[in-house]
Coordinates of C-alpha atoms in Angstrom, one line a residue:
V1230 CA -109.1 -28.3 -18.7
S1231 CA -111.6 -31.4 -19.0
L1232 CA -112.9 -29.3 -22.5
E1233 CA -109.6 -28.9 -23.6
M1234 CA -107.2 -31.9 -23.0
G1235 CA -110.1 -34.3 -22.5
K1236 CA -108.8 -35.0 -18.7
I1237 CA -111.8 -36.4 -16.3
F1238 CA -113.0 -33.4 -14.3
V1239 CA -111.5 -34.7 -11.1
E1240 CA -108.5 -35.2 -12.4
G1241 CA -108.4 -31.4 -13.7
V1242 CA -109.2 -30.4 -10.4
G1243 CA -106.6 -32.4 -8.9
E1244 CA -104.2 -30.7 -11.4
V1245 CA -105.3 -27.4 -10.4
Q1246 CA -104.5 -28.2 -6.9
E1247 CA -101.5 -29.1 -7.3
Y1248 CA -100.7 -25.8 -8.8
V1249 CA -102.0 -24.3 -5.7
D1250 CA -100.1 -26.6 -3.2
V1251 CA -96.7 -26.4 -5.4
C1252 CA -97.4 -22.3 -4.3
D1253 CA -97.5 -22.8 -1.0
Y1254 CA -94.7 -25.3 -0.8
A1255 CA -92.7 -22.6 -2.5
V1256 CA -93.8 -19.6 -0.2
G1257 CA -92.0 -21.5 2.2
L1258 CA -89.0 -22.5 0.7
S1259 CA -88.5 -18.9 -0.6
R1260 CA -87.7 -18.7 3.4
M1261 CA -85.2 -21.3 3.7
I1262 CA -83.0 -21.4 0.3
G1263 CA -79.2 -20.5 1.6
G1264 CA -75.9 -22.0 0.8
P1265 CA -73.4 -23.5 3.9
I1266 CA -70.8 -21.8 5.5
L1267 CA -67.7 -24.0 5.3
P1268 CA -64.6 -24.1 7.2
S1269 CA -62.1 -22.2 5.6
E1270 CA -58.5 -23.8 5.8
R1271 CA -56.9 -20.4 5.8
P1272 CA -56.8 -18.3 9.2
G1273 CA -58.9 -14.9 8.9
H1274 CA -61.0 -16.7 5.8
A1275 CA -64.4 -17.1 5.3
L1276 CA -65.9 -19.6 2.9
I1277 CA -69.7 -19.5 1.9
E1278 CA -71.7 -20.7 -0.8
Q1279 CA -74.2 -18.1 -2.4
W1280 CA -77.0 -19.1 -4.4
N1281 CA -78.4 -16.3 -7.3
P1282 CA -81.1 -16.5 -9.9
V1283 CA -80.4 -17.7 -13.4
G1284 CA -82.3 -14.8 -15.0
L1285 CA -85.0 -16.1 -17.2
V1286 CA -86.5 -19.6 -17.2
G1287 CA -88.2 -20.7 -20.4
I1288 CA -90.6 -23.6 -19.4
I1289 CA -92.0 -25.7 -22.5
T1290 CA -95.0 -28.5 -21.3
A1291 CA -96.7 -30.8 -22.6
F1292 CA -100.6 -31.4 -23.4
N1293 CA -101.1 -34.2 -20.6
F1294 CA -100.3 -31.9 -17.5
P1295 CA -101.2 -28.5 -19.1
V1296 CA -101.4 -26.7 -15.7
A1297 CA -99.7 -28.7 -13.0
V1298 CA -96.1 -28.8 -15.0
Y1299 CA -96.2 -25.3 -15.4
G1300 CA -97.1 -24.9 -11.7
W1301 CA -94.0 -26.9 -10.5
N1302 CA -91.5 -24.9 -12.9
S1303 CA -92.8 -21.1 -12.3
A1304 CA -93.7 -21.2 -8.7
I1305 CA -90.1 -22.4 -7.5
A1306 CA -88.5 -20.4 -10.4
M1307 CA -90.2 -17.2 -9.0
I1308 CA -88.9 -17.9 -5.5
C1309 CA -85.6 -18.1 -6.8
G1310 CA -85.8 -14.8 -8.2
N1311 CA -86.4 -15.5 -12.1
A1312 CA -88.7 -14.7 -14.6
C1313 CA -90.5 -16.7 -16.9
L1314 CA -91.5 -17.7 -20.5
W1315 CA -93.8 -20.7 -21.1
K1316 CA -94.6 -22.1 -24.0
G1317 CA -97.6 -24.7 -23.3
A1318 CA -98.7 -27.6 -25.9
P1319 CA -100.1 -26.0 -29.1
T1320 CA -103.5 -28.3 -28.6
T1321 CA -103.9 -26.8 -24.9
S1322 CA -103.4 -23.1 -25.7
L1323 CA -106.7 -21.9 -24.0
I1324 CA -105.5 -23.5 -20.6
S1325 CA -102.5 -21.5 -21.0
V1326 CA -104.0 -18.6 -21.8
A1327 CA -106.1 -18.9 -18.9
V1328 CA -103.5 -19.5 -16.3
T1329 CA -101.5 -16.7 -17.7
K1330 CA -104.4 -14.4 -16.9
I1331 CA -104.8 -15.6 -13.2
I1332 CA -101.0 -15.2 -12.6
A1333 CA -100.5 -12.0 -13.9
K1334 CA -103.7 -10.7 -12.0
V1335 CA -101.8 -12.0 -8.6
L1336 CA -98.7 -10.3 -9.7
E1337 CA -99.9 -6.9 -10.4
D1338 CA -102.3 -7.2 -7.6
N1339 CA -99.0 -7.3 -5.5
K1340 CA -97.2 -4.9 -7.2
V1341 CA -95.1 -6.5 -9.6
P1342 CA -95.2 -6.9 -13.2
G1343 CA -97.5 -9.5 -15.2
A1344 CA -94.9 -10.0 -17.6
I1345 CA -92.7 -11.7 -14.6
C1346 CA -94.6 -15.0 -16.0
S1347 CA -94.8 -14.6 -20.0
L1348 CA -96.5 -16.7 -22.5
V1349 CA -95.9 -17.4 -26.1
C1350 CA -98.0 -20.2 -28.1
G1351 CA -97.2 -21.6 -31.2
G1352 CA -95.4 -24.9 -32.4
A1353 CA -92.1 -26.5 -32.8
D1354 CA -90.6 -23.5 -34.2
I1355 CA -91.2 -21.5 -31.1
G1356 CA -89.7 -23.9 -29.0
T1357 CA -86.3 -24.7 -31.3
A1358 CA -86.2 -20.8 -31.1
M1359 CA -86.4 -20.9 -27.5
A1360 CA -83.7 -23.6 -27.3
R1361 CA -81.4 -21.7 -29.5
D1362 CA -81.7 -18.3 -27.5
E1363 CA -78.7 -17.5 -25.5
R1364 CA -81.4 -15.0 -23.7
M1365 CA -82.8 -18.1 -22.1
D1366 CA -80.7 -19.0 -18.8
L1367 CA -82.4 -22.4 -18.5
L1368 CA -84.8 -24.4 -20.7
S1369 CA -87.2 -26.8 -18.9
F1370 CA -88.7 -29.1 -21.5
T1371 CA -91.4 -31.6 -20.6
G1372 CA -92.5 -34.0 -23.3
S1373 CA -91.4 -37.0 -25.8
T1374 CA -87.6 -38.8 -25.5
K1375 CA -87.2 -37.8 -29.2
V1376 CA -88.1 -34.2 -29.1
G1377 CA -86.2 -33.6 -25.5
K1378 CA -83.4 -34.9 -27.1
Q1379 CA -83.4 -32.7 -30.1
V1380 CA -83.9 -29.5 -27.4
A1381 CA -81.0 -30.9 -25.4
L1382 CA -78.7 -30.6 -28.4
L1383 CA -79.7 -27.1 -29.1
V1384 CA -79.2 -25.8 -25.9
Q1385 CA -76.0 -27.9 -25.3
E1386 CA -74.6 -26.3 -28.8
R1387 CA -74.4 -22.8 -26.8
F1388 CA -73.1 -24.2 -23.7
G1389 CA -77.0 -23.6 -22.0
R1390 CA -78.7 -25.2 -19.1
S1391 CA -81.6 -27.4 -19.8
L1392 CA -83.8 -29.4 -17.5
L1393 CA -85.6 -32.2 -19.1
E1394 CA -88.5 -34.5 -18.0
L1395 CA -89.3 -37.0 -20.9
G1396 CA -90.7 -40.2 -21.5
G1397 CA -91.1 -43.5 -18.9
N1398 CA -91.8 -46.9 -19.8
N1399 CA -92.9 -47.8 -15.6
A1400 CA -93.1 -51.1 -14.1
I1401 CA -95.1 -52.5 -11.2
I1402 CA -93.9 -55.6 -10.0
V1403 CA -96.1 -58.0 -7.8
F1404 CA -94.7 -60.5 -5.6
E1405 CA -96.0 -63.9 -4.0
D1406 CA -96.8 -62.2 -0.8
A1407 CA -98.3 -59.1 -2.2
D1408 CA -101.8 -57.6 -0.4
L1409 CA -104.0 -58.1 -4.0
N1410 CA -106.4 -55.6 -2.1
L1411 CA -103.8 -53.1 -2.7
V1412 CA -102.3 -54.6 -6.1
I1413 CA -105.7 -54.5 -7.8
P1414 CA -106.4 -50.7 -7.2
S1415 CA -103.1 -49.7 -7.6
A1416 CA -102.5 -51.3 -11.2
L1417 CA -105.6 -50.2 -12.2
F1418 CA -105.4 -46.5 -11.4
A1419 CA -101.9 -46.6 -12.7
A1420 CA -102.6 -47.8 -16.1
V1421 CA -106.1 -46.7 -16.3
G1422 CA -105.6 -43.0 -14.9
T1423 CA -105.9 -39.9 -17.4
A1424 CA -106.4 -42.5 -20.1
G1425 CA -102.9 -44.2 -20.0
Q1426 CA -101.3 -40.4 -21.0
R1427 CA -99.1 -39.8 -17.9
C1428 CA -95.5 -39.9 -18.1
T1429 CA -95.7 -42.4 -14.7
T1430 CA -98.4 -44.5 -16.4
A1431 CA -97.7 -48.4 -15.7
R1432 CA -97.0 -49.8 -19.0
R1433 CA -95.6 -53.2 -17.8
L1434 CA -97.1 -55.1 -15.2
F1435 CA -94.5 -58.1 -13.4
L1436 CA -96.6 -60.9 -11.9
H1437 CA -95.0 -63.7 -10.1
E1438 CA -96.1 -66.9 -11.5
S1439 CA -97.9 -67.7 -8.2
V1440 CA -100.7 -65.0 -8.4
H1441 CA -100.3 -64.4 -12.3
D1442 CA -103.5 -66.1 -13.2
E1443 CA -105.5 -64.7 -10.1
V1444 CA -104.3 -61.1 -10.7
V1445 CA -105.2 -61.1 -14.5
T1446 CA -108.7 -62.5 -13.9
K1447 CA -109.3 -59.7 -10.7
L1448 CA -107.7 -56.8 -12.9
A1449 CA -110.0 -57.8 -16.0
K1450 CA -113.3 -57.4 -13.6
A1451 CA -111.8 -54.3 -12.5
Y1452 CA -111.3 -53.2 -16.1
A1453 CA -114.7 -53.8 -17.1
Q1454 CA -116.1 -51.8 -14.3
V1455 CA -114.2 -48.6 -15.5
R1456 CA -116.9 -46.0 -16.0
I1457 CA -116.4 -44.4 -19.6
G1458 CA -117.7 -41.0 -20.6
D1459 CA -117.9 -37.7 -20.8
P1460 CA -114.7 -36.0 -18.6
W1461 CA -117.5 -33.1 -17.7
D1462 CA -119.8 -36.2 -15.7
S1463 CA -118.5 -36.5 -12.3
D1464 CA -119.0 -39.9 -12.5
T1465 CA -116.9 -40.6 -15.2
L1466 CA -113.5 -42.1 -14.6
Y1467 CA -112.0 -42.8 -17.7
G1468 CA -112.4 -40.0 -21.0
P1469 CA -110.9 -39.8 -24.2
L1470 CA -107.4 -39.6 -25.4
H1471 CA -106.3 -36.0 -26.7
T1472 CA -106.0 -36.6 -30.4
K1473 CA -107.1 -38.8 -32.9
E1474 CA -103.4 -39.4 -33.7
A1475 CA -102.9 -41.2 -30.1
V1476 CA -106.0 -43.4 -31.6
K1477 CA -103.7 -44.5 -34.5
M1478 CA -101.0 -44.8 -32.1
F1479 CA -103.4 -47.3 -29.8
L1480 CA -104.3 -49.3 -32.7
D1481 CA -100.9 -49.9 -34.3
A1482 CA -99.0 -50.9 -30.6
V1483 CA -102.4 -53.4 -29.9
E1484 CA -101.8 -54.8 -33.6
Q1485 CA -98.0 -55.1 -33.0
A1486 CA -98.4 -56.9 -29.5
K1487 CA -100.7 -59.4 -31.3
Q1488 CA -98.1 -60.1 -34.2
Q1489 CA -95.4 -60.4 -31.2
G1490 CA -97.4 -62.9 -29.5
G1491 CA -99.7 -61.2 -27.0
S1492 CA -103.0 -62.1 -26.3
V1493 CA -105.5 -59.1 -25.8
V1494 CA -107.2 -60.1 -22.5
C1495 CA -109.6 -56.9 -22.6
G1496 CA -110.0 -53.9 -24.7
G1497 CA -107.9 -53.5 -27.8
K1498 CA -110.8 -51.5 -29.7
V1499 CA -111.9 -48.2 -30.4
I1500 CA -115.1 -47.0 -28.8
N1501 CA -117.8 -46.1 -30.9
R1502 CA -119.0 -42.8 -29.5
P1503 CA -118.1 -39.2 -30.3
G1504 CA -114.6 -38.1 -29.4
N1505 CA -111.2 -40.0 -29.4
Y1506 CA -112.1 -42.7 -27.2
V1507 CA -110.5 -46.2 -26.8
E1508 CA -111.1 -49.4 -24.7
P1509 CA -108.5 -49.7 -21.7
T1510 CA -106.4 -52.7 -22.7
I1511 CA -104.7 -55.9 -21.2
V1512 CA -102.2 -57.7 -23.1
T1513 CA -100.5 -61.2 -21.8
G1514 CA -98.2 -63.6 -23.2
L1515 CA -95.5 -61.2 -24.3
P1516 CA -91.8 -61.9 -23.4
H1517 CA -90.3 -59.1 -20.9
D1518 CA -88.3 -57.8 -24.0
A1519 CA -90.8 -57.8 -26.9
P1520 CA -90.1 -54.8 -29.0
I1521 CA -93.7 -53.5 -28.3
V1522 CA -93.1 -53.8 -24.4
H1523 CA -90.0 -51.6 -24.6
T1524 CA -92.1 -49.3 -26.2
E1525 CA -93.6 -45.9 -24.7
T1526 CA -97.3 -46.1 -26.4
F1527 CA -98.9 -42.7 -24.7
A1528 CA -102.4 -44.9 -24.6
P1529 CA -103.8 -47.2 -22.1
I1530 CA -102.2 -50.4 -22.9
L1531 CA -100.7 -52.6 -20.0
Y1532 CA -98.5 -55.5 -20.8
V1533 CA -98.8 -58.5 -18.1
L1534 CA -95.3 -60.5 -17.9
K1535 CA -94.7 -63.4 -16.0
F1536 CA -91.4 -64.2 -13.6
K1537 CA -89.8 -66.5 -11.5
E1538 CA -87.2 -64.9 -9.5
E1539 CA -86.7 -61.1 -8.1
E1540 CA -83.1 -60.7 -9.3
E1541 CA -84.7 -61.3 -12.9
V1542 CA -87.5 -59.2 -12.7
F1543 CA -85.6 -56.5 -11.0
A1544 CA -83.1 -56.7 -14.1
W1545 CA -86.1 -56.6 -16.7
N1546 CA -87.4 -53.3 -14.7
N1547 CA -84.1 -51.6 -15.4
E1548 CA -83.7 -52.9 -19.1
V1549 CA -85.6 -50.4 -20.6
K1550 CA -83.9 -47.1 -22.2
Q1551 CA -86.1 -45.2 -19.7
G1552 CA -86.4 -44.7 -16.0
L1553 CA -88.9 -42.5 -14.5
S1554 CA -91.2 -44.5 -12.3
S1555 CA -91.2 -48.0 -10.8
S1556 CA -93.2 -50.2 -8.0
I1557 CA -92.9 -53.2 -6.2
F1558 CA -95.9 -54.9 -3.9
T1559 CA -94.4 -56.9 -1.3
K1560 CA -94.3 -57.7 2.5
D1561 CA -90.5 -58.8 2.8
L1562 CA -88.6 -55.9 4.2
G1563 CA -85.6 -57.3 2.9
R1564 CA -86.7 -57.2 -0.6
I1565 CA -88.1 -53.9 -0.1
F1566 CA -84.7 -52.4 0.8
R1567 CA -82.9 -54.7 -2.0
W1568 CA -85.5 -52.5 -4.3
L1569 CA -84.3 -49.2 -2.7
G1570 CA -80.7 -49.9 -3.1
P1571 CA -77.8 -49.9 -6.0
R1572 CA -78.9 -53.2 -7.4
G1573 CA -82.8 -52.6 -7.4
S1574 CA -84.6 -49.8 -9.4
D1575 CA -82.7 -47.2 -11.8
C1576 CA -85.4 -45.4 -11.6
G1577 CA -85.9 -41.8 -10.2
I1578 CA -88.9 -42.7 -8.7
V1579 CA -89.0 -45.7 -6.7
N1580 CA -92.2 -47.1 -4.5
V1581 CA -93.4 -49.7 -2.7
N1582 CA -96.8 -50.8 -2.2
I1583 CA -98.1 -47.7 -4.1
P1584 CA -98.9 -47.1 -8.0
T1585 CA -95.9 -45.9 -10.1
S1586 CA -98.2 -42.5 -10.6
G1587 CA -99.2 -40.0 -8.4
A1588 CA -96.0 -38.4 -6.9
E1589 CA -96.0 -36.0 -4.3
I1590 CA -94.8 -32.0 -4.8
G1591 CA -92.7 -32.6 -1.8
G1592 CA -90.1 -34.9 -3.3
A1593 CA -87.6 -34.2 -6.4
F1594 CA -89.9 -35.5 -9.7
G1595 CA -87.8 -37.1 -12.3
G1596 CA -86.2 -40.0 -13.9
E1597 CA -82.8 -41.2 -15.0
K1598 CA -81.3 -42.4 -18.6
H1599 CA -83.8 -41.4 -21.4
T1600 CA -86.2 -40.0 -18.9
G1601 CA -83.6 -37.0 -18.9
G1602 CA -82.6 -36.7 -15.6
G1603 CA -83.9 -33.8 -14.5
R1604 CA -85.7 -32.9 -11.5
E1605 CA -88.6 -30.6 -10.9
S1606 CA -91.0 -29.6 -7.7
G1607 CA -89.6 -30.6 -4.4
S1608 CA -86.5 -31.4 -2.4
D1609 CA -83.6 -29.6 -3.6
S1610 CA -84.9 -28.9 -7.2
W1611 CA -84.6 -25.3 -6.5
K1612 CA -81.0 -25.6 -7.3
L1613 CA -81.5 -26.1 -10.7
Y1614 CA -83.5 -22.6 -11.3
M1615 CA -80.1 -21.0 -9.5
R1616 CA -76.3 -20.2 -9.8
R1617 CA -74.2 -21.0 -7.1
S1618 CA -71.0 -19.1 -6.4
T1619 CA -67.9 -20.3 -4.0
C1620 CA -67.2 -17.3 -2.3
T1621 CA -64.1 -16.4 -0.2
I1622 CA -63.6 -13.6 1.9
N1623 CA -60.4 -12.6 3.6
Y1624 CA -61.0 -10.6 6.8
S1625 CA -57.5 -10.8 8.0
K1626 CA -54.5 -8.5 7.2
D1627 CA -52.9 -11.6 6.0
L1628 CA -52.4 -13.5 2.4
P1629 CA -52.1 -17.2 3.2
L1630 CA -52.3 -19.4 0.4
A1631 CA -54.5 -22.5 -0.1
Q1632 CA -52.8 -26.0 0.4
G1633 CA -49.9 -24.1 2.4
I1634 CA -48.2 -22.9 -0.8
K1635 CA -45.6 -20.1 -0.1
F1636 CA -45.1 -17.6 -3.1
Q1637 CA -42.2 -15.1 -1.9

């Protein structure tokens, strides 16, 4: 993972551990899948829900989590009784091959075909073929909103089923009563972790006007201490971007931020060393609705924005097209529950006093709006990998009709 994707070693280990953990989770879940027995209004009838496998699950994953996202999908898909066909990112093919070889050996050691989890490598043409193929009972796609929209349309054309995990433009909101000892490391990890290439990366930091200057000063000091280097070095906290194209997107976004009135507090440049290294960047002074602030740039750029009132900042959190992850930092209990409630965050992941990234496998992972609406991993996400049948069994000798209808 570190060699091919560029993720720092400790994050690579954490990602592989996440697959191990979701396998543990799935094995336990396999003994708990079931539908309810419902009361029938007709005497001598039983009403039950039965869940069956969909069949074949196509899984298209992105470069930024080349192991874990496949783990979320394949582990749950398998315990639901499905076979899997995986297409990893074209730029992380070695990881895909290595993971598939490990899985095949485990399956074959347990007297089942390794082909239950098959792999195909290739580019957009392979993804398009998977989306169009009627044999693909469910297509799970992780990637950009732009490509996800194309996939969704292709699958919907054939009335297929899709699970979409797309972009995020995630915000951390810091109120005047926040514990800044939690805020600084949280904002740093959420914005700089994986060099800003997580779908849950914090891209917007809303600071109450009373703490704005203090937080910016402390955060800039923390940014200066980030250890940048070789992903394989255990001391490195920040590695390269994945591709040269990502470096260009970073530079373009910094330039646009300046043109739209932003001030670069720290970072903003390419680092002069081999590899796709850029400086982690903080930009202040932009309005909440600046076009660049509403653009998800898959790079370590944090836009710091000032607010006065709770109501306005909740609205600003929700005004972007994506709806993946969100966090507030506060000690106000009423505010916490307003944030979690119908007038609070509209995201699929809603946090309090923790960063936007670092979700646990036990909860359903995914988001709303242009994030796609899909859910993976924990909670009842398993239902997306199965088809539901409502079953009625008449064990009497009579034939009463529902709603008391008489037909004679």
